[in-house]
XYZ file of C-alpha atoms in Angstrom:
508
model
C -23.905 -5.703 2.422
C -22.493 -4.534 5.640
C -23.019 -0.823 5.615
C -22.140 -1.042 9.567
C -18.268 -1.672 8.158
C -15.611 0.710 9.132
C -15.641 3.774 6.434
C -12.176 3.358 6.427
C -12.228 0.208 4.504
C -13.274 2.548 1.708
C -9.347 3.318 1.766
C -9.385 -0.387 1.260
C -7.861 -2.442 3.814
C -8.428 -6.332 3.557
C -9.370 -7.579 6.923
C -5.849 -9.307 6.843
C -4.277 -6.063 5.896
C -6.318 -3.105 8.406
C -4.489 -3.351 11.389
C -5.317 -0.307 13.135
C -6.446 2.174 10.930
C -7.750 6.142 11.881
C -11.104 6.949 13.409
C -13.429 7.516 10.963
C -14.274 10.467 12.673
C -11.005 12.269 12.244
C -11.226 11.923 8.869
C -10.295 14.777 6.910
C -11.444 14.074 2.922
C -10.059 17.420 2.020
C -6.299 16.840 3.039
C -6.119 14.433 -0.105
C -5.056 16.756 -3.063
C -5.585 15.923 -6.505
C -4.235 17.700 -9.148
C -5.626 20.995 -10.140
C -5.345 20.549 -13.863
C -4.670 17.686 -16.452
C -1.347 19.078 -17.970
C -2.117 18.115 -22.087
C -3.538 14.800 -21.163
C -2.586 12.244 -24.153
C -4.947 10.390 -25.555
C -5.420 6.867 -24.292
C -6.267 3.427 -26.597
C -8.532 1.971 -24.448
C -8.041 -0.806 -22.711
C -11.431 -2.183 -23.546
C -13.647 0.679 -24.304
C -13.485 4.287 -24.966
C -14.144 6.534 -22.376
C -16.075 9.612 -22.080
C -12.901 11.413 -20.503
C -10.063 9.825 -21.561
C -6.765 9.331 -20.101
C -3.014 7.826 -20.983
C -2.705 4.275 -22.213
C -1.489 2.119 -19.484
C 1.915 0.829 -20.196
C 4.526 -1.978 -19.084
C 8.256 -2.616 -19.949
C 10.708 -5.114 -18.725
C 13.823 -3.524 -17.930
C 15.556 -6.728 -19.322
C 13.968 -8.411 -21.988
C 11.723 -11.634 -21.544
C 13.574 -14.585 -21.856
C 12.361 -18.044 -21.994
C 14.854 -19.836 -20.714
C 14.048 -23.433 -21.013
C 15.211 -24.909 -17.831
C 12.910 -26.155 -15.716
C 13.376 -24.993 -11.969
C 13.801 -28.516 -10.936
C 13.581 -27.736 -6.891
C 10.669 -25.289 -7.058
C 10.182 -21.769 -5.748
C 11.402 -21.817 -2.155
C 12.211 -17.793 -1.721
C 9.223 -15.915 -0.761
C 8.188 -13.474 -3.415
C 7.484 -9.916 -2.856
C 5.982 -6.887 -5.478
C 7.176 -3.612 -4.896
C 6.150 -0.232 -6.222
C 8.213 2.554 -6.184
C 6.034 5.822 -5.979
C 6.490 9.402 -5.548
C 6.523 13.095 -7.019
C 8.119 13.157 -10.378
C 12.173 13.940 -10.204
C 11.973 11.821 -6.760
C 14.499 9.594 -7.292
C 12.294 6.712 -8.286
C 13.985 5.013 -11.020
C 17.742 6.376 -10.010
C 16.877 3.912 -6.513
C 15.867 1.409 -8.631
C 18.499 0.573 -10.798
C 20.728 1.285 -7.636
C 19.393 -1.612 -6.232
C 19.611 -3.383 -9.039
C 23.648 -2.673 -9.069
C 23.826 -3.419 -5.825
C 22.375 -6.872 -5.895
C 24.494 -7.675 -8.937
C 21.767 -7.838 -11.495
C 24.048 -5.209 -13.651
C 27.674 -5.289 -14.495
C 30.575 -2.375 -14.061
C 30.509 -2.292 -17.740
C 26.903 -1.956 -18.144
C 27.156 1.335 -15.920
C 29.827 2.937 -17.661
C 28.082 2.781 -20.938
C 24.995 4.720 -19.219
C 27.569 7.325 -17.357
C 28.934 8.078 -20.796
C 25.105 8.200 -22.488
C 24.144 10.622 -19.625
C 27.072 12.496 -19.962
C 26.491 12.586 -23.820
C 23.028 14.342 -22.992
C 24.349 16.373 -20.283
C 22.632 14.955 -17.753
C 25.306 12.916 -15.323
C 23.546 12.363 -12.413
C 21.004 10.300 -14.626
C 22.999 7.648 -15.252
C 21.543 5.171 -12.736
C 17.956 5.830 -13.729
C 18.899 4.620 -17.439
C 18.843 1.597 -15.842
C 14.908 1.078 -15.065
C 14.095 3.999 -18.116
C 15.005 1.954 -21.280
C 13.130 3.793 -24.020
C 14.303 6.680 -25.549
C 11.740 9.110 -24.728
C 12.125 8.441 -20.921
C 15.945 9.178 -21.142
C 15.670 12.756 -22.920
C 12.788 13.890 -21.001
C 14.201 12.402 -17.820
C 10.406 11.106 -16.969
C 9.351 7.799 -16.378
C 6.170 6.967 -18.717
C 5.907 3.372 -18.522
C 5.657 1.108 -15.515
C 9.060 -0.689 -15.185
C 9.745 -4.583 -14.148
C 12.911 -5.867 -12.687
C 13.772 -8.578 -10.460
C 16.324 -9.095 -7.623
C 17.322 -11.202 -4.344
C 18.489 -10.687 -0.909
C 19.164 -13.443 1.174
C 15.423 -14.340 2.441
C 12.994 -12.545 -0.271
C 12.816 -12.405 -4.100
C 11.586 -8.984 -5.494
C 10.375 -7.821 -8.536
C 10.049 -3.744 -8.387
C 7.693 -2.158 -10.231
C 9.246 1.347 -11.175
C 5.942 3.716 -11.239
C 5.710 6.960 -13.406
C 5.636 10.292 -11.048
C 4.672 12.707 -13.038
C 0.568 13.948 -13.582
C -0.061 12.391 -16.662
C 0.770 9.240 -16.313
C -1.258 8.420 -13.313
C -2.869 5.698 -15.236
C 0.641 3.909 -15.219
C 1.302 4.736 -11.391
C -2.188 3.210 -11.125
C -1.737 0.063 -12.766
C 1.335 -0.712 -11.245
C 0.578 -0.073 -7.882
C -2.190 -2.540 -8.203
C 0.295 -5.309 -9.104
C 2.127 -4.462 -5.834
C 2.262 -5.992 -1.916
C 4.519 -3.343 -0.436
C 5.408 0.291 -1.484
C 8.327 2.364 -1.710
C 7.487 6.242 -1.243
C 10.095 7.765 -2.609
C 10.586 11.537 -1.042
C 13.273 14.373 -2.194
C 15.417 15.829 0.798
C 16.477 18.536 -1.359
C 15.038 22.295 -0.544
C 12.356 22.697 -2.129
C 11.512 19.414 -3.690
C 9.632 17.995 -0.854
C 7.699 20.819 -0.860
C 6.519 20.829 -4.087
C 5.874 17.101 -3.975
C 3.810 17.596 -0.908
C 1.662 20.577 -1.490
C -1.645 20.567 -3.474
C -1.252 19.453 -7.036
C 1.612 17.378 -6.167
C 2.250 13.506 -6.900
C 3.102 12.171 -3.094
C -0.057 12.877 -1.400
C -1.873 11.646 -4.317
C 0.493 8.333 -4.570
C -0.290 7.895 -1.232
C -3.958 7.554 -1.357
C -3.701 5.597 -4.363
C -1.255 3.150 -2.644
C -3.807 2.761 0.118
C -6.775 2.069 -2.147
C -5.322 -0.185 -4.441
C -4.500 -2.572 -1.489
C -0.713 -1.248 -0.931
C -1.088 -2.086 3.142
C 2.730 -1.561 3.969
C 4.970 1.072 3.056
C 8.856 2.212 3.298
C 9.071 6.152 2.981
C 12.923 6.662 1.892
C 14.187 10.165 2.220
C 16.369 10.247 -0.763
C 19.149 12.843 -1.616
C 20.259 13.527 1.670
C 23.604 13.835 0.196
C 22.624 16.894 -1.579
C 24.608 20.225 -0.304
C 21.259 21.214 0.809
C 20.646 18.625 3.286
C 24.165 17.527 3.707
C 22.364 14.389 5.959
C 21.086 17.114 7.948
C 18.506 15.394 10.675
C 16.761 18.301 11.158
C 15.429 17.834 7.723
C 14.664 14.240 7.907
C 13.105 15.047 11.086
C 11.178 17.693 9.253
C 9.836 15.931 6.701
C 8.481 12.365 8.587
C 6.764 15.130 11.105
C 4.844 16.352 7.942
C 4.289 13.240 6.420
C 2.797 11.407 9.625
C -0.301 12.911 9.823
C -0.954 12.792 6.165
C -0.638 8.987 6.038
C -2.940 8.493 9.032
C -5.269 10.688 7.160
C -5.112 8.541 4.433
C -5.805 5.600 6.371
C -2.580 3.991 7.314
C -1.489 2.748 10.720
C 2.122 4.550 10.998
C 3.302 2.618 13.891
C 2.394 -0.931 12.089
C 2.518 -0.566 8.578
C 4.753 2.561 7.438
C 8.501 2.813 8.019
C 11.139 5.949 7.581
C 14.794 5.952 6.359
C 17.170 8.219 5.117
C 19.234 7.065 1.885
C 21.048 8.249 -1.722
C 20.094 6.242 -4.645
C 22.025 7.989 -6.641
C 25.593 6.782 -4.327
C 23.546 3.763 -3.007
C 24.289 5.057 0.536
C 22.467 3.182 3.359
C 20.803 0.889 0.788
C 22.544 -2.047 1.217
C 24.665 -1.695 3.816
C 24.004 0.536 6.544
C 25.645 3.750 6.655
C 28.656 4.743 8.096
C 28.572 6.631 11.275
C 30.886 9.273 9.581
C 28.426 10.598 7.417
C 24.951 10.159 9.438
C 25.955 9.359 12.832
C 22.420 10.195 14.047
C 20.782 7.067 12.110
C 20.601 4.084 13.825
C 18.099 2.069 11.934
C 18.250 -0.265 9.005
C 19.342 -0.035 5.588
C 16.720 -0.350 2.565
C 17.924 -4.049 2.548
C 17.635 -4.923 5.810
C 13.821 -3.274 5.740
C 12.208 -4.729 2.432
C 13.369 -8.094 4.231
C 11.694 -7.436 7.372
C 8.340 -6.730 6.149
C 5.474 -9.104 6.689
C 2.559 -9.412 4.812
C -0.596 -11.629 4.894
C -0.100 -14.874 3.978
C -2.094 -15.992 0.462
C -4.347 -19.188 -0.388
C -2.748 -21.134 -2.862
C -5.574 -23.347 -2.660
C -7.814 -20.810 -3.521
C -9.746 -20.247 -6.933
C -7.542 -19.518 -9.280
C -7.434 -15.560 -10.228
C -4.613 -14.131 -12.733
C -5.563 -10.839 -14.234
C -4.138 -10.337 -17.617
C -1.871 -6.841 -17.562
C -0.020 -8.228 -21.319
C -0.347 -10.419 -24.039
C 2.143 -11.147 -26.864
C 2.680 -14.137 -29.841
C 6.102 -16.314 -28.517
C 5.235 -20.054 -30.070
C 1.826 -19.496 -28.798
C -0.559 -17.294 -27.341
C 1.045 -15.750 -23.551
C -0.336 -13.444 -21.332
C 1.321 -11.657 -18.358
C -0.093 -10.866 -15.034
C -0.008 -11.843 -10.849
C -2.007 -14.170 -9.537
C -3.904 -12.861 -7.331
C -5.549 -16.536 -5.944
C -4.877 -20.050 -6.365
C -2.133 -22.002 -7.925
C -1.160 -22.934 -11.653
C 0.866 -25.595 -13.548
C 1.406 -26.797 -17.240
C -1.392 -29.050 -18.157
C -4.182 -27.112 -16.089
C -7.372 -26.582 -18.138
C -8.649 -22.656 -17.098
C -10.546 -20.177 -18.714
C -9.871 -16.706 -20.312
C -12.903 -14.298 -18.740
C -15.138 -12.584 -19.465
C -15.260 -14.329 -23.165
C -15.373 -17.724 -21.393
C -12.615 -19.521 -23.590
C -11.447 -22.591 -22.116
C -7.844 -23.056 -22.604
C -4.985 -25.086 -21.517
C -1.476 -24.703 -20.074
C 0.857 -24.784 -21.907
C 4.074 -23.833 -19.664
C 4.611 -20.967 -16.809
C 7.225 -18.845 -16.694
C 8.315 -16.888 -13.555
C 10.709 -13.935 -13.814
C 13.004 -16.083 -16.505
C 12.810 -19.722 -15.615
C 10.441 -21.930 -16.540
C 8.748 -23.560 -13.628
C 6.409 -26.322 -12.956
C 3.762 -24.750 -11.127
C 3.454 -20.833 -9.415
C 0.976 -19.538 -6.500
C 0.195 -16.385 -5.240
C 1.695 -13.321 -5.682
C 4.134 -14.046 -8.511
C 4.167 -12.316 -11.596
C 4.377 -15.018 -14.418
C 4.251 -15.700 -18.101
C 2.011 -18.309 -19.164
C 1.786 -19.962 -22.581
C -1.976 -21.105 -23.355
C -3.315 -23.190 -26.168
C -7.057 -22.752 -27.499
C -6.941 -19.008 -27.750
C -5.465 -16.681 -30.134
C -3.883 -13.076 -28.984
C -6.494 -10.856 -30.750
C -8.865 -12.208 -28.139
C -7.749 -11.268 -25.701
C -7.983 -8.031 -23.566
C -6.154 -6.189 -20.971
C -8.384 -6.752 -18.221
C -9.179 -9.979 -18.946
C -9.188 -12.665 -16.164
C -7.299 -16.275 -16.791
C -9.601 -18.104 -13.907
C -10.215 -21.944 -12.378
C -12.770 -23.616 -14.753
C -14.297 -25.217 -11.473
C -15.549 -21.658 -9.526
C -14.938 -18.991 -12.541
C -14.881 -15.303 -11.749
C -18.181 -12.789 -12.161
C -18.578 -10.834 -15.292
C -21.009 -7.772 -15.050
C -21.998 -4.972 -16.695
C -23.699 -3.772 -13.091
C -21.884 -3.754 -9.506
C -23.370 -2.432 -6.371
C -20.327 -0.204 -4.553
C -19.650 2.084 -1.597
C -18.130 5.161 -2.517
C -16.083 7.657 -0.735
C -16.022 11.151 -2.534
C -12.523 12.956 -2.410
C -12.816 15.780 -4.524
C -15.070 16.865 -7.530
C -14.153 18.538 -10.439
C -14.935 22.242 -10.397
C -17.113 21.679 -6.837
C -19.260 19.324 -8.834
C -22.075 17.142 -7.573
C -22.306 13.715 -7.337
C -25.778 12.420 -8.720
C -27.300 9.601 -10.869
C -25.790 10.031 -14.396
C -22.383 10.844 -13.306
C -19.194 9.623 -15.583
C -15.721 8.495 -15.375
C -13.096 6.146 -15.744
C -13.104 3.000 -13.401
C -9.657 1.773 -12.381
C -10.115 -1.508 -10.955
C -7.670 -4.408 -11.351
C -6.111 -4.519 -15.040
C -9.146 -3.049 -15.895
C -9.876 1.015 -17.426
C -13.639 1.240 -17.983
C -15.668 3.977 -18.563
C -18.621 3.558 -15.942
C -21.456 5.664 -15.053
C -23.386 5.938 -12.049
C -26.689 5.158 -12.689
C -28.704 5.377 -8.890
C -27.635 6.630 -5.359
C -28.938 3.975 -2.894
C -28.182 5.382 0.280
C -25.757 8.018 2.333
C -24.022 6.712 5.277
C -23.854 9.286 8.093
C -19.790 9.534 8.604
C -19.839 9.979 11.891
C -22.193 6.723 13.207
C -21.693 4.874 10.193
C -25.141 3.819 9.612
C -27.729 4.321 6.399
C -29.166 8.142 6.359
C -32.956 7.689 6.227
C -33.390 10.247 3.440
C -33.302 9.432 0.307
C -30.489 10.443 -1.605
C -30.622 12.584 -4.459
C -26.635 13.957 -4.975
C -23.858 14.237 -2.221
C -20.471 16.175 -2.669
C -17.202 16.258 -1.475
C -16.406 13.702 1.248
C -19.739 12.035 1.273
C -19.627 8.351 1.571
C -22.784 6.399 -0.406
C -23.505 3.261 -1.538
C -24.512 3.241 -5.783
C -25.154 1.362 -8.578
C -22.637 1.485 -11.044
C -22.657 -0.094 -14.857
C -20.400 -0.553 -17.720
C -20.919 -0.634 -21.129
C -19.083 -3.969 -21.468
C -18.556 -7.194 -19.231
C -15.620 -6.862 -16.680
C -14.646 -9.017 -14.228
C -14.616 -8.272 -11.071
C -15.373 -9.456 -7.112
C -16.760 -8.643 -4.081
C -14.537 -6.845 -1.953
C -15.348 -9.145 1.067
C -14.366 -12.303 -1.081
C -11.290 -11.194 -3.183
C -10.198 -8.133 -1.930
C -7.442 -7.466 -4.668
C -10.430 -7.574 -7.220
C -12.772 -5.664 -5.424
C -11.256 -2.262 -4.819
C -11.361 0.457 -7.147
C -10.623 4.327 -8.154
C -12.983 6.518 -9.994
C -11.382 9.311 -12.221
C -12.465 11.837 -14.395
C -10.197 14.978 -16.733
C -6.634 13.235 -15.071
C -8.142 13.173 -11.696
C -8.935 11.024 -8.865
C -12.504 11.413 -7.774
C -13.379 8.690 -5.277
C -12.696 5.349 -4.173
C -14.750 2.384 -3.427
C -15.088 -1.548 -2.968
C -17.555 -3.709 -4.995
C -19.997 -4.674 -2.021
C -22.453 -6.546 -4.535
C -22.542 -8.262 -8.004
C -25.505 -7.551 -10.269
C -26.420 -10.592 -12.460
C -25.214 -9.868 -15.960
């Protein structure tokens, strides 16, 4: 275990990904807010067991159903494939940008749109229209909320997307959580509107918590749109755009991105799809002279992915269809019908029966897509959220007991952090309740070595390395050998504690 590593990889940067991240040293722990209070937190079925503090089931839609259509993609995936969350305060602008896009690149007809124009209009609420279009259940269209993590797919020229439309508001952090992990890149979605951004930003907000989130759960690059600049309180004004990215820059360095490398500004309206995919008419902004949101989800480069590698798919779904399927990215490695695998941490061995990305059925998928896959040898009761489909050759860990370095944000109440301590472990597809059962050491922030004390209980801002167990098996890695399946959040009462890497697997 490398205790001499950069603190800031505690914010979770691969070493493909951290390309210049903050000093350590300038490190300000207390600039990441957290919400104050859990607003009525719902009760949660557990993923796979009950925690002590529980929070909102984790949830998934597909914004058009699954289909299987049975025609084989003869030539192969040639486009490269890119996730991408959309994130932000609640009333942001997430979904409404969504389903713009999703107009835009043709995946929706005129028709289509007038029938939501009319349903907003029906519930008073016109300027929702476009957001019907990534909310689909009922409850998200009264309340005007997104609760469940939304899937859609579309193309530009160069890239294939699938957007994963994250919930904004408190409760559902969960959600935001769980599909954030799925994703490569992020969208930040920001409100130019008076008073929005504020309310976003401050403490107890959703962007400076969707932020740090992003960073932990591997999200290296983001694109921070400034959305409703068409409102008659911006009226495109630069002053405010200018406003906000001068606020927001040394927030994200804080929380541990590279802003001149990884994190990109733009101005656009999703609800009139201005500078989205085209680039804006001088008329209206003649100050902007950068790229549309197009242009700019093209551009972006991220590390390239072993398809060679062990074969790592965690399992977000699972549903009956002629079969057993189950839903999730691969994280490593490649997979095609006939390949024997097995279902973790239950060590079923199965076989494959055929893969389905986005709609078509293909021969064989790599990294990074998000796929269906039909297995024989296993029935759908047994199988978990937070399960692991893995190669049968090298098969992933399952513990109950994981050595991890911690960085503290911010305790409930002032609490300390000591031996005993409880929460909810976020890591992968998996929600865990965990408890830390011995402090090994404190590393000194400032030289980033061991303290030679021993360590009894830290507090806010602390980074230590602990023991951590689980009541049952999970599946996880080291962060240094599968970096997607080795970083994790801690939370306890609807709130974001601390965030850490697995540095070390404890034999189960």
């Amino acid at each position: 275990m490398d205790i001499e590593e950069d603190i800031r990889s505690l914010q979770l940067d691969s070493a493909e990904e951290n390309n210049g991240v903050a000093n350590p040293e300038e490190e300000k722990p207390d600039e990441v807010e957290n919400e104050d209070k859990m607003e009525e937190d719902p009760k949660e079925v557990r993923t796979v067991s009950q925690p002590v503090n529980p929070e909102p089931k984790v949830k998934h839609k597909e914004v058009s159903a699954p289909q299987d259509v049975e025609v084989e993609a003869e030539k192969g995936i040639t486009k490269r494939h890119l996730n991408v969350v959309f994130i932000g305060h609640v009333d942001a602008g997430k979904s409404t940008t969504g389903g713009q896009i999703l107009f835009l690149s043709g995946q929706v007809d005129d028709r289509t749109i007038q029938k939501y124009e009319k349903e907003a209009k029906d519930k008073s609420r016109e300027s929702w229209y476009m957001a019907y279009i990534m909310d689909t259940n009922e409850e998200e269209r009264v309340k005007g909320k997104t609760v469940e993590v939304g899937r859609a797919h579309f193309e530009t020229e160069t890239t294939r997307f699938t957007i994963l439309d994250a919930p904004g508001h408190k409760s559902y952090v969960p959600n935001m959580i769980s599909g954030a992990s799925q994703a490569d890149i992020g969208v930040l979605v920001i409100s130019a509107r008076k008073g929005e951004f504020e309310t976003g930003y401050e403490k107890g907000g959703q962007t400076r918590e969707h932020v740090m989130l992003a960073k932990t759960l591997g999200v290296s690059k983001l694109l921070i749109v400034v959305n409703k600049m068409d409102d008659h309180t911006v009226n495109w004004s630069k002053e405010r755009y200018d406003e906000i990215e001068s606020k927001m820059i040394p927030f994200l360095k804080s929380s541990g991105y590279n802003v001149k490398k990884d994190v990109q500004f733009l101005p656009i309206s999703g609800l009139i799809g201005a500078n989205m995919k085209t680039r804006i008419d001088k008329s209206i902004c003649p100050w902007w002279n950068g790229p549309c949101l197009f242009e700019a989800l093209d551009a972006i480069e991220i590390p390239s992915r072993d398809p060679k590698g062990p074969f790592r798919m965690p399992i977000l779904d699972k549903f009956k269809d002629m079969g057993t399927v189950v839903m999730g990215k691969v994280e490593s490695g490649s997979v095609g019908e006939g390949d024997s695998l097995l279902v973790m941490p239950n060590k079923a061995q199965v076989k494959v029966v055929a893969v389905y990305c986005d709609d078509d059925k293909v021969r064989c998928a790599g990294p990074g897509e998000n796929l269906r896959v039909r297995l024989a040898g296993i029935e759908e009761e047994d199988i978990l959220s937070g399960f692991v489909l893995s190669s049968v050759a090298k098969p992933i860990a399952a513990v109950t007991e994981f050595i991890a370095q911690l960085q503290i944000l911010e305790l409930l109440d002032n609490a300390i952090f000591t031996a005993g301590y409880k929460a909810v472990l976020h890591i992968h597809s998996v929600v865990e309740e965990c408890e830390i059962v011995e402090l090994i050491q404190q590393i000194d922030p400032k030289t980033k070595k061991p303290m030679k004390k021993k360590v009894l209980f830290v507090k806010n801002g602390a980074v230590v390395v602990c023991r951590v167990q689980v009541n049952n098996l999970i599946c996880i890695e080291k962060f240094s050998d599968f970096p997607q399946l080795g970083r994790f959040t801690l939370r306890t009462e609807g709130k974001t504690v601390a965030v850490g890497k697995v540095t070390d697997l404890c034999a189960a």
